[in-house]
Amino acid sequence: MKAISWNVNGLRAVLTKGFYDFLEKEEPDFLALQEIKATEDQVYIDDHGYNLYWNSAERKGYSGTMIFAKNKPLNVIYGMNGLHNDEGRIITLEYETFYFVTCYVPNSKDGLLRLPYRMEFEDAMREYLSSLKEKKHVVYCGDLNVAHNEIDLKNPSIHHFDAGFSDEEREKFGLLLDSGFTDTFRYLYPDQVKYSWWSYRANARANNVGWRIDYFVVDNDYRNHIEDSLILNDVYGSDHCPVVLLFNP
C-alpha cells in the first residue's frame, strides 16, 4: 500500500497548482491532507474514484483535515472520539487490521503563546493513539509541527525556543515514541538529512533551509510491515512537501 500525507496550506490554492496531476501520477491508497482551510460547500473536488472524508474547522479558512481513501473503512472517527474536534485536526479510518490516522497538530505560535494548549493536545493524542494500539495496528501521519532532533532542521542552535523545536514539544514527541511508536523515516534513514517544510521567507526552499515536521509513525509491532518511508521534496504547491509510507498491510 501507498499512503501519502501532505499539508497543502489551503486546499483551494493547491488545486490550481497541479494537485490532480500529482494524485493521478502517485495513485496512493490514502492521501491525507492537512490545513485544508475549506469546507465541503466551498470547493468542488473531483474525487477520482476515491472515498472522501472531511473534518473542517468551525472557524472558516482555518486548519482542517481531509483523507482520500481508495477503500471504504469500517468506521470513521472525527477528533479523539469527539474531543479536540472544533479545529478539525484529526480523522481516523478503521480497517480490518489497522487504524489510519491523520492529524494537524496545533502550532505553538510565535513566543510559544499556544504552548499550554499544545501540551494538552499532545497528551490527549498520545493517550488516544495508545488506546487504538491496544486494539489494532496504527498508521499515524500528518503535520506534527515538531522537528524532533537537531538533524531535523537546518539551524538548530538558533531555534531552541521557537515553535516546533522547543524542548517541551520535542519531549512530547519523544514520549509518543517511548509509548510504543516508531518514526518511520528516521527508523529507516537514521542519518539522512531531508526536510518537509520551508519558510516562504528568504528563499528558504531554494536554499534548502528547512525543517522535517511531517511524519509517518507506526506502532512498534508494525515496523516489519514498512517497505519505505519517503520525503518528496521535489513536489511543489505548498510550503510543505508530501511524505510517503509504503507498507504491507
Coordinates of N, CA and C in Angstrom, one line a residue:
M1 N 0.8 -1.2 0.0 CA 0.0 0.0 0.0 C 0.9 1.2 0.0
K2 N 0.3 2.3 -0.6 CA 1.0 3.6 -0.6 C 0.1 4.6 0.1
A3 N 0.7 5.2 1.1 CA 0.0 6.3 1.8 C 0.8 7.6 1.7
I4 N 0.1 8.7 1.5 CA 0.8 10.0 1.3 C 0.1 11.0 2.3
S5 N 0.9 11.8 2.9 CA 0.5 12.9 3.8 C 1.0 14.2 3.3
W6 N 0.2 15.2 3.3 CA 0.6 16.5 2.7 C -0.1 17.6 3.4
N7 N 0.6 18.5 4.0 CA 0.0 19.8 4.4 C 0.0 20.7 3.2
V8 N -1.3 21.0 2.7 CA -1.4 21.7 1.4 C -1.5 23.2 1.6
N9 N -1.6 23.6 2.9 CA -1.7 25.1 3.2 C -2.8 25.8 2.3
G10 N -3.9 25.1 2.3 CA -5.1 25.7 1.6 C -5.4 24.8 0.4
L11 N -6.5 24.1 0.6 CA -7.0 23.1 -0.5 C -7.3 23.9 -1.8
R12 N -8.0 25.0 -1.7 CA -8.4 25.7 -2.9 C -7.2 26.2 -3.7
A13 N -6.2 26.6 -3.0 CA -4.9 27.0 -3.6 C -4.2 25.9 -4.3
V14 N -4.1 24.8 -3.6 CA -3.3 23.7 -4.2 C -4.0 23.0 -5.4
L15 N -5.3 23.2 -5.5 CA -6.0 22.6 -6.6 C -5.6 23.3 -7.9
T16 N -5.1 24.5 -7.8 CA -4.6 25.2 -9.0 C -3.2 25.0 -9.3
K17 N -2.5 24.2 -8.5 CA -1.0 24.0 -8.7 C -0.6 22.6 -8.9
G18 N -1.4 21.9 -9.8 CA -1.1 20.6 -10.2 C -1.5 19.4 -9.2
F19 N -2.4 19.7 -8.4 CA -2.8 18.7 -7.4 C -3.3 17.4 -8.0
Y20 N -4.2 17.5 -9.0 CA -4.8 16.3 -9.6 C -3.7 15.6 -10.5
D21 N -2.8 16.3 -11.1 CA -1.7 15.6 -11.8 C -0.9 14.8 -10.8
F22 N -0.7 15.3 -9.6 CA 0.1 14.6 -8.6 C -0.7 13.4 -8.1
L23 N -2.0 13.5 -7.9 CA -2.9 12.4 -7.5 C -2.9 11.3 -8.5
E24 N -3.0 11.7 -9.8 CA -3.0 10.7 -10.9 C -1.7 10.0 -11.1
K25 N -0.6 10.7 -10.9 CA 0.7 10.1 -11.0 C 1.0 9.2 -9.9
E26 N 0.7 9.5 -8.7 CA 1.1 8.7 -7.5 C 0.1 7.6 -7.2
E27 N -1.2 7.8 -7.5 CA -2.2 6.8 -7.3 C -2.1 6.1 -5.9
P28 N -2.1 6.9 -4.8 CA -2.0 6.4 -3.5 C -3.2 5.7 -3.0
D29 N -3.1 4.7 -2.1 CA -4.3 4.1 -1.5 C -4.9 5.1 -0.5
F30 N -4.0 5.9 0.1 CA -4.5 7.0 1.0 C -3.8 8.3 0.7
L31 N -4.5 9.4 0.6 CA -3.9 10.7 0.6 C -4.5 11.5 1.7
A32 N -3.7 11.8 2.7 CA -4.2 12.6 3.9 C -3.7 14.0 3.7
L33 N -4.6 14.9 3.9 CA -4.3 16.4 3.7 C -4.5 17.1 5.0
Q34 N -3.6 18.0 5.3 CA -3.8 18.9 6.5 C -3.8 20.3 6.1
E35 N -4.4 21.1 7.0 CA -4.5 22.6 6.7 C -5.3 22.9 5.4
I36 N -6.4 22.2 5.3 CA -7.2 22.4 4.1 C -7.9 23.8 4.0
K37 N -8.2 24.4 5.1 CA -8.7 25.7 5.2 C -10.0 25.9 4.4
A38 N -10.8 24.8 4.3 CA -12.0 24.9 3.5 C -13.1 23.9 4.0
T39 N -14.3 24.1 3.6 CA -15.4 23.2 3.9 C -15.9 22.6 2.6
E40 N -16.7 21.5 2.7 CA -17.2 20.8 1.5 C -18.0 21.7 0.6
D41 N -18.7 22.7 1.2 CA -19.5 23.6 0.4 C -18.8 24.7 -0.3
Q42 N -17.5 24.8 0.0 CA -16.7 25.9 -0.5 C -15.9 25.6 -1.8
V43 N -15.7 24.3 -2.0 CA -14.9 23.8 -3.1 C -15.4 22.5 -3.7
Y44 N -15.3 22.5 -5.1 CA -15.7 21.2 -5.8 C -14.4 20.4 -5.9
I45 N -14.6 19.1 -5.5 CA -13.5 18.1 -5.6 C -13.9 17.0 -6.6
D46 N -13.0 16.8 -7.6 CA -13.2 15.6 -8.4 C -12.5 14.5 -7.7
D47 N -13.4 13.6 -7.2 CA -12.9 12.5 -6.3 C -12.0 11.5 -6.9
H48 N -12.0 11.4 -8.3 CA -11.1 10.4 -9.0 C -11.4 9.0 -8.5
G49 N -12.6 8.7 -8.0 CA -13.0 7.4 -7.6 C -12.6 7.1 -6.1
Y50 N -12.1 8.1 -5.4 CA -11.8 7.9 -4.0 C -13.0 8.2 -3.1
N51 N -13.0 7.6 -1.9 CA -13.9 8.0 -0.9 C -13.3 9.2 -0.1
L52 N -14.1 10.2 0.1 CA -13.5 11.5 0.7 C -14.1 11.6 2.1
Y53 N -13.2 12.0 3.0 CA -13.6 12.2 4.4 C -13.0 13.6 4.8
W54 N -13.9 14.5 5.3 CA -13.6 15.8 5.6 C -13.7 16.0 7.1
N55 N -12.8 16.8 7.7 CA -13.0 17.3 9.0 C -12.6 18.8 9.0
S56 N -13.5 19.7 8.8 CA -13.2 21.1 8.6 C -13.3 21.8 10.0
A57 N -12.6 22.8 10.2 CA -12.6 23.6 11.4 C -13.9 24.4 11.5
E58 N -14.4 24.7 12.7 CA -15.6 25.5 12.9 C -15.2 26.9 12.4
R59 N -14.0 27.4 12.6 CA -13.6 28.7 12.1 C -13.3 28.6 10.6
K60 N -13.9 29.5 9.9 CA -13.7 29.5 8.4 C -12.3 29.8 8.0
G61 N -11.8 29.1 7.0 CA -10.4 29.4 6.5 C -9.3 29.0 7.4
Y62 N -9.5 28.0 8.2 CA -8.5 27.7 9.2 C -8.4 26.2 9.4
S63 N -7.2 25.7 9.5 CA -6.9 24.3 9.9 C -7.7 23.3 9.0
G64 N -8.1 22.2 9.6 CA -8.9 21.2 8.8 C -8.1 20.1 8.2
T65 N -8.7 19.0 8.1 CA -8.0 17.8 7.5 C -9.0 17.1 6.6
M66 N -8.4 16.2 5.7 CA -9.2 15.5 4.7 C -8.4 14.3 4.3
I67 N -9.1 13.2 4.0 CA -8.5 12.0 3.5 C -9.2 11.5 2.2
F68 N -8.4 11.2 1.2 CA -8.8 10.4 0.0 C -8.5 9.0 0.3
A69 N -9.4 8.1 0.3 CA -9.2 6.7 0.6 C -9.8 5.8 -0.5
K70 N -9.0 4.9 -1.1 CA -9.4 4.0 -2.1 C -10.5 3.1 -1.6
N71 N -10.3 2.5 -0.4 CA -11.2 1.5 0.2 C -12.0 2.1 1.3
K72 N -13.3 1.9 1.4 CA -14.1 2.4 2.4 C -13.7 1.7 3.8
P73 N -13.6 2.5 4.8 CA -13.3 2.0 6.1 C -14.5 1.3 6.8
L74 N -14.2 0.6 7.8 CA -15.3 0.0 8.7 C -15.9 1.1 9.5
N75 N -15.2 2.1 9.8 CA -15.6 3.2 10.7 C -14.8 4.4 10.5
V76 N -15.4 5.6 10.8 CA -14.7 6.9 10.7 C -14.9 7.6 12.1
I77 N -13.8 8.1 12.6 CA -13.8 8.8 13.9 C -13.2 10.2 13.6
Y78 N -14.0 11.3 14.0 CA -13.5 12.6 13.9 C -13.1 13.2 15.3
G79 N -11.9 13.8 15.3 CA -11.4 14.2 16.6 C -10.9 12.9 17.4
M80 N -10.8 13.1 18.7 CA -10.4 11.9 19.5 C -11.7 11.5 20.2
N81 N -12.5 10.7 19.4 CA -13.8 10.3 19.9 C -14.6 11.5 20.2
G82 N -14.6 12.5 19.4 CA -15.3 13.7 19.6 C -14.6 14.8 20.3
L83 N -13.6 14.5 21.0 CA -12.8 15.5 21.8 C -11.8 16.2 20.9
H84 N -11.5 17.5 21.2 CA -10.5 18.2 20.4 C -10.9 18.3 18.9
N85 N -12.1 18.5 18.7 CA -12.6 18.4 17.3 C -13.0 19.8 16.7
D86 N -13.0 20.9 17.4 CA -13.5 22.1 16.9 C -12.6 22.7 15.8
E87 N -11.3 22.3 15.8 CA -10.4 22.8 14.8 C -10.2 21.8 13.6
G88 N -10.9 20.7 13.6 CA -10.9 19.8 12.5 C -9.5 19.1 12.3
R89 N -8.9 18.8 13.4 CA -7.5 18.4 13.2 C -7.2 16.9 13.1
I90 N -8.2 16.1 13.3 CA -7.9 14.6 13.3 C -9.0 13.9 12.6
I91 N -8.6 12.9 11.8 CA -9.5 11.9 11.2 C -8.9 10.5 11.4
T92 N -9.7 9.6 11.8 CA -9.3 8.2 11.9 C -10.2 7.3 11.1
L93 N -9.6 6.5 10.2 CA -10.3 5.5 9.5 C -9.9 4.1 10.0
E94 N -10.9 3.3 10.3 CA -10.7 2.0 10.9 C -10.8 0.9 9.8
Y95 N -9.8 0.1 9.6 CA -9.9 -1.0 8.7 C -9.7 -2.4 9.5
E96 N -9.7 -3.4 8.8 CA -9.8 -4.8 9.5 C -8.6 -5.0 10.4
T97 N -7.4 -4.6 9.9 CA -6.2 -4.9 10.7 C -5.5 -3.6 11.3
F98 N -5.9 -2.4 10.9 CA -5.2 -1.2 11.3 C -6.1 0.0 11.3
Y99 N -5.6 1.0 12.0 CA -6.3 2.3 12.0 C -5.3 3.2 11.2
F100 N -5.9 4.1 10.4 CA -5.2 5.1 9.6 C -5.6 6.4 10.2
V101 N -4.7 7.1 10.8 CA -5.0 8.4 11.5 C -4.2 9.5 10.9
T102 N -4.8 10.6 10.6 CA -4.1 11.8 10.2 C -4.4 12.9 11.1
C103 N -3.4 13.8 11.3 CA -3.5 14.9 12.3 C -2.7 16.1 11.9
Y104 N -3.3 17.2 12.2 CA -2.6 18.5 12.0 C -2.4 19.1 13.4
V105 N -1.3 18.8 14.0 CA -1.0 19.2 15.4 C -0.9 20.7 15.5
P106 N -1.5 21.3 16.6 CA -1.5 22.7 16.7 C -0.1 23.3 16.8
N107 N 0.0 24.4 16.1 CA 1.3 25.2 16.1 C 1.3 26.0 17.5
S108 N 2.5 26.0 18.1 CA 2.6 26.7 19.4 C 2.7 28.2 19.2
K109 N 2.8 28.7 18.0 CA 2.8 30.1 17.7 C 4.1 30.8 18.2
D110 N 4.3 32.0 17.6 CA 5.4 32.9 18.0 C 5.4 33.1 19.5
G111 N 6.5 33.1 20.1 CA 6.6 33.3 21.5 C 6.0 32.1 22.3
L112 N 5.7 31.0 21.7 CA 5.1 29.8 22.3 C 3.8 30.2 23.0
L113 N 3.1 31.1 22.5 CA 1.8 31.6 23.1 C 0.8 30.5 23.3
R114 N 0.8 29.5 22.4 CA -0.2 28.4 22.4 C 0.4 27.1 23.0
L115 N 1.6 27.2 23.6 CA 2.2 26.0 24.1 C 1.4 25.3 25.1
P116 N 0.7 25.9 26.1 CA -0.1 25.2 27.0 C -1.1 24.3 26.4
Y117 N -1.8 24.9 25.4 CA -2.8 24.0 24.7 C -2.1 22.9 23.9
R118 N -1.0 23.2 23.3 CA -0.3 22.2 22.5 C 0.1 21.0 23.5
M119 N 0.5 21.3 24.7 CA 0.9 20.3 25.6 C -0.3 19.4 26.0
E120 N -1.4 20.1 26.2 CA -2.7 19.3 26.5 C -3.1 18.4 25.3
F121 N -3.0 19.0 24.1 CA -3.3 18.2 22.9 C -2.4 17.0 22.7
E122 N -1.1 17.2 22.9 CA -0.1 16.2 22.8 C -0.4 15.0 23.7
D123 N -0.7 15.3 25.0 CA -1.0 14.3 26.0 C -2.3 13.5 25.6
A124 N -3.3 14.2 25.2 CA -4.5 13.6 24.8 C -4.3 12.7 23.5
M125 N -3.5 13.2 22.6 CA -3.3 12.5 21.3 C -2.5 11.2 21.6
R126 N -1.5 11.3 22.5 CA -0.7 10.1 22.9 C -1.6 9.0 23.5
E127 N -2.5 9.5 24.4 CA -3.4 8.5 25.0 C -4.4 7.9 24.0
Y128 N -4.9 8.7 23.1 CA -5.8 8.3 22.1 C -5.1 7.2 21.2
L129 N -3.9 7.5 20.7 CA -3.2 6.6 19.8 C -2.8 5.3 20.6
S130 N -2.5 5.4 21.8 CA -2.2 4.2 22.6 C -3.4 3.4 22.8
S131 N -4.6 4.0 23.0 CA -5.8 3.2 23.1 C -6.1 2.5 21.8
L132 N -5.9 3.1 20.7 CA -6.1 2.4 19.4 C -5.1 1.3 19.2
K133 N -3.9 1.5 19.7 CA -2.8 0.4 19.5 C -3.2 -0.8 20.3
E134 N -4.0 -0.7 21.3 CA -4.4 -1.9 22.1 C -5.3 -2.7 21.3
K135 N -6.0 -2.2 20.3 CA -7.0 -2.9 19.5 C -6.4 -3.4 18.2
K136 N -5.7 -2.6 17.5 CA -5.2 -2.9 16.1 C -3.9 -2.1 15.9
H137 N -3.2 -2.4 14.8 CA -2.1 -1.6 14.5 C -2.5 -0.2 14.1
V138 N -1.5 0.7 14.2 CA -1.8 2.2 13.9 C -0.8 2.7 12.9
V139 N -1.3 3.4 11.9 CA -0.5 4.2 11.0 C -1.0 5.6 11.2
Y140 N -0.1 6.5 11.7 CA -0.4 7.8 12.1 C 0.5 8.8 11.3
C141 N -0.2 9.8 10.7 CA 0.6 10.7 9.8 C 0.1 12.1 9.9
G142 N 0.9 13.0 9.4 CA 0.4 14.4 9.4 C 1.5 15.4 9.6
D143 N 1.1 16.6 9.7 CA 2.0 17.7 10.1 C 2.0 17.7 11.6
L144 N 3.0 17.2 12.2 CA 3.1 17.1 13.6 C 3.8 18.3 14.3
N145 N 4.2 19.2 13.4 CA 4.7 20.5 13.9 C 5.8 20.4 14.9
V146 N 6.7 19.4 14.7 CA 7.9 19.3 15.6 C 9.0 18.7 14.8
A147 N 10.2 19.3 14.9 CA 11.4 18.7 14.5 C 12.0 18.1 15.7
H148 N 12.0 16.7 15.7 CA 12.3 16.0 16.9 C 13.8 16.2 17.3
N149 N 14.7 16.1 16.4 CA 16.1 16.1 16.8 C 16.8 17.2 15.9
E150 N 18.1 17.5 16.3 CA 18.8 18.6 15.6 C 19.0 18.3 14.1
I151 N 19.1 17.0 13.8 CA 19.2 16.6 12.4 C 18.0 17.0 11.5
D152 N 16.9 17.3 12.2 CA 15.6 17.5 11.5 C 15.3 19.0 11.2
L153 N 16.3 19.8 11.4 CA 16.1 21.2 10.9 C 17.5 21.8 10.6
K154 N 17.5 22.9 9.8 CA 18.8 23.4 9.2 C 19.7 24.0 10.3
N155 N 19.1 24.9 11.1 CA 19.9 25.7 12.0 C 19.4 25.5 13.5
P156 N 19.6 24.3 14.0 CA 19.0 24.0 15.4 C 19.5 25.0 16.5
S157 N 20.7 25.5 16.4 CA 21.2 26.3 17.5 C 20.4 27.5 17.7
I158 N 19.8 28.0 16.7 CA 19.1 29.3 16.9 C 17.6 29.1 17.1
H159 N 17.1 27.9 17.2 CA 15.6 27.7 17.3 C 15.2 27.0 18.6
H160 N 16.0 26.9 19.6 CA 15.6 26.1 20.7 C 14.4 26.7 21.5
F161 N 14.1 27.9 21.3 CA 13.0 28.5 22.0 C 11.9 28.9 21.0
D162 N 11.9 28.3 19.8 CA 10.9 28.6 18.8 C 9.9 27.5 18.7
A163 N 8.7 27.8 18.2 CA 7.7 26.8 18.0 C 8.2 25.8 17.0
G164 N 7.9 24.5 17.4 CA 8.4 23.4 16.5 C 9.7 22.8 17.0
F165 N 10.5 23.5 17.8 CA 11.7 23.0 18.2 C 12.0 23.3 19.7
S166 N 10.9 23.6 20.4 CA 11.1 23.9 21.9 C 11.4 22.5 22.6
D167 N 12.0 22.6 23.7 CA 12.3 21.4 24.5 C 11.0 20.7 24.8
E168 N 9.9 21.5 25.1 CA 8.7 20.8 25.5 C 8.0 20.0 24.4
E169 N 8.0 20.6 23.2 CA 7.4 19.9 22.1 C 8.2 18.7 21.7
R170 N 9.5 18.8 21.7 CA 10.4 17.6 21.4 C 10.3 16.5 22.4
E171 N 10.1 16.9 23.7 CA 9.9 15.9 24.7 C 8.6 15.2 24.5
K172 N 7.5 15.9 24.1 CA 6.3 15.2 23.9 C 6.3 14.2 22.8
F173 N 7.0 14.6 21.7 CA 7.2 13.6 20.6 C 8.0 12.4 21.1
G174 N 9.0 12.6 21.9 CA 9.8 11.5 22.4 C 8.9 10.6 23.3
L175 N 8.0 11.2 24.1 CA 7.1 10.4 24.9 C 6.2 9.5 24.0
L176 N 5.8 10.1 22.9 CA 5.0 9.3 22.0 C 5.8 8.1 21.5
L177 N 7.0 8.3 21.1 CA 7.8 7.2 20.6 C 8.1 6.2 21.7
D178 N 8.3 6.7 22.9 CA 8.6 5.8 24.1 C 7.4 5.0 24.4
S179 N 6.2 5.4 24.0 CA 5.0 4.7 24.4 C 4.7 3.6 23.4
G180 N 5.6 3.3 22.5 CA 5.5 2.2 21.6 C 5.2 2.5 20.1
F181 N 5.8 3.6 19.7 CA 5.6 4.1 18.3 C 7.0 4.4 17.6
T182 N 7.0 4.3 16.3 CA 8.2 4.5 15.5 C 8.1 5.6 14.5
D183 N 9.0 6.5 14.4 CA 9.2 7.5 13.4 C 9.8 6.7 12.2
T184 N 8.9 6.5 11.1 CA 9.4 5.5 10.1 C 10.5 6.0 9.3
F185 N 10.6 7.3 9.0 CA 11.7 7.9 8.2 C 13.0 7.7 8.9
R186 N 13.0 8.2 10.2 CA 14.2 8.1 11.0 C 14.6 6.7 11.3
Y187 N 13.7 5.8 11.4 CA 13.9 4.4 11.6 C 14.7 3.8 10.4
L188 N 14.3 4.1 9.2 CA 15.0 3.6 8.0 C 16.2 4.4 7.7
Y189 N 16.2 5.7 7.9 CA 17.3 6.6 7.5 C 17.8 7.4 8.7
P190 N 18.5 6.8 9.6 CA 18.9 7.4 10.8 C 19.8 8.7 10.6
D191 N 20.5 8.7 9.5 CA 21.5 9.8 9.3 C 21.1 10.7 8.1
Q192 N 20.0 10.5 7.5 CA 19.7 11.2 6.2 C 19.1 12.6 6.6
V193 N 19.6 13.6 5.9 CA 19.1 15.0 6.2 C 18.1 15.3 5.0
K194 N 16.8 15.4 5.4 CA 15.8 15.8 4.4 C 14.7 16.6 5.2
Y195 N 14.2 17.6 4.5 CA 13.2 18.4 5.1 C 11.8 18.3 4.4
S196 N 10.8 18.7 5.1 CA 9.4 18.7 4.6 C 8.7 20.0 4.6
W197 N 9.3 21.0 5.3 CA 8.7 22.3 5.3 C 9.8 23.4 5.2
W198 N 9.5 24.5 4.5 CA 10.4 25.6 4.3 C 9.6 26.9 4.5
S199 N 10.1 27.8 5.2 CA 9.5 29.1 5.3 C 9.4 29.8 3.9
Y200 N 8.4 30.6 3.7 CA 8.3 31.4 2.5 C 9.3 32.5 2.4
R201 N 10.0 32.8 3.5 CA 10.9 33.9 3.6 C 12.3 33.5 3.2
A202 N 13.0 34.5 2.7 CA 14.5 34.5 2.4 C 14.9 33.3 1.5
N203 N 14.0 33.0 0.5 CA 14.4 31.9 -0.4 C 14.8 30.6 0.3
A204 N 14.0 30.3 1.4 CA 14.4 29.2 2.2 C 14.4 27.8 1.5
R205 N 13.4 27.7 0.6 CA 13.3 26.4 -0.1 C 14.4 26.2 -1.1
A206 N 14.6 27.3 -1.8 CA 15.7 27.3 -2.8 C 17.1 27.0 -2.2
N207 N 17.2 27.5 -1.0 CA 18.5 27.2 -0.2 C 18.4 26.0 0.7
N208 N 17.3 25.3 0.6 CA 17.1 24.1 1.5 C 17.3 24.4 3.0
V209 N 16.8 25.5 3.4 CA 16.8 25.9 4.8 C 15.4 25.4 5.4
G210 N 15.3 24.2 5.8 CA 14.0 23.6 6.1 C 14.0 22.9 7.4
W211 N 12.8 22.3 7.6 CA 12.5 21.5 8.8 C 11.8 20.2 8.4
R212 N 12.1 19.2 9.1 CA 11.3 17.9 8.9 C 10.2 17.9 10.0
I213 N 9.0 18.2 9.7 CA 7.9 18.3 10.7 C 6.7 17.5 10.3
D214 N 6.8 16.8 9.1 CA 5.7 15.9 8.6 C 6.2 14.5 8.7
Y215 N 5.3 13.6 9.2 CA 5.7 12.3 9.6 C 4.8 11.2 9.2
F216 N 5.3 10.0 9.1 CA 4.5 8.8 9.2 C 5.1 8.0 10.4
V217 N 4.2 7.7 11.4 CA 4.5 7.0 12.6 C 3.7 5.7 12.6
V218 N 4.3 4.6 13.0 CA 3.5 3.4 13.2 C 3.8 2.8 14.6
D219 N 2.9 1.9 15.1 CA 3.2 1.2 16.3 C 4.4 0.3 16.1
N220 N 5.2 0.0 17.1 CA 6.4 -0.7 17.0 C 6.2 -2.1 16.4
D221 N 5.1 -2.7 16.7 CA 4.8 -4.1 16.2 C 4.6 -4.1 14.7
Y222 N 4.3 -2.9 14.2 CA 4.0 -2.8 12.7 C 5.3 -2.5 11.9
R223 N 6.4 -2.4 12.6 CA 7.6 -1.9 11.8 C 8.0 -2.9 10.7
N224 N 7.8 -4.2 10.9 CA 8.1 -5.2 9.9 C 7.2 -5.1 8.7
H225 N 6.2 -4.3 8.7 CA 5.3 -4.0 7.6 C 5.8 -2.9 6.7
I226 N 6.7 -2.1 7.2 CA 7.2 -0.9 6.5 C 8.1 -1.4 5.3
E227 N 7.8 -0.8 4.1 CA 8.6 -1.1 2.9 C 9.5 0.1 2.6
D228 N 9.0 1.3 2.8 CA 9.8 2.5 2.7 C 9.1 3.7 3.2
S229 N 9.9 4.7 3.6 CA 9.3 6.0 4.1 C 10.1 7.1 3.3
L230 N 9.3 7.9 2.6 CA 9.9 8.9 1.7 C 9.5 10.3 1.9
I231 N 10.3 11.2 1.5 CA 10.0 12.7 1.5 C 10.1 13.2 0.1
L232 N 9.0 13.6 -0.5 CA 9.0 14.0 -1.9 C 9.3 15.5 -2.0
N233 N 10.6 15.9 -1.7 CA 10.9 17.3 -1.7 C 11.0 18.0 -3.0
D234 N 10.8 17.2 -4.1 CA 10.7 17.8 -5.4 C 9.3 18.2 -5.9
V235 N 8.3 18.0 -5.0 CA 6.9 18.3 -5.2 C 6.6 19.6 -4.6
Y236 N 6.1 20.5 -5.5 CA 5.7 21.9 -5.0 C 4.2 22.0 -4.9
G237 N 3.8 23.2 -4.6 CA 2.3 23.5 -4.5 C 2.0 24.0 -3.1
S238 N 2.9 23.9 -2.1 CA 2.7 24.3 -0.8 C 4.0 24.6 -0.1
D239 N 4.0 25.2 1.1 CA 5.3 25.4 1.8 C 5.7 24.1 2.4
H240 N 4.9 23.0 2.4 CA 5.3 21.7 2.8 C 5.4 20.8 1.5
C241 N 6.1 19.7 1.6 CA 6.1 18.7 0.5 C 5.4 17.5 1.1
P242 N 5.0 16.6 0.2 CA 4.4 15.3 0.7 C 5.4 14.4 1.3
V243 N 4.9 13.6 2.2 CA 5.7 12.5 2.7 C 4.9 11.2 2.5
V244 N 5.6 10.1 2.3 CA 5.1 8.8 1.8 C 5.4 7.7 2.7
L245 N 4.5 6.7 2.9 CA 4.8 5.5 3.6 C 4.3 4.4 2.6
L246 N 5.2 3.5 2.3 CA 4.9 2.2 1.6 C 4.9 1.1 2.6
F247 N 3.8 0.4 2.7 CA 3.7 -0.6 3.7 C 2.9 -1.8 3.2
N248 N 3.1 -3.0 3.8 CA 2.4 -4.2 3.5 C 1.4 -4.4 4.7
P249 N 0.1 -4.2 4.4 CA -0.9 -4.2 5.4 C -1.1 -5.6 6.0

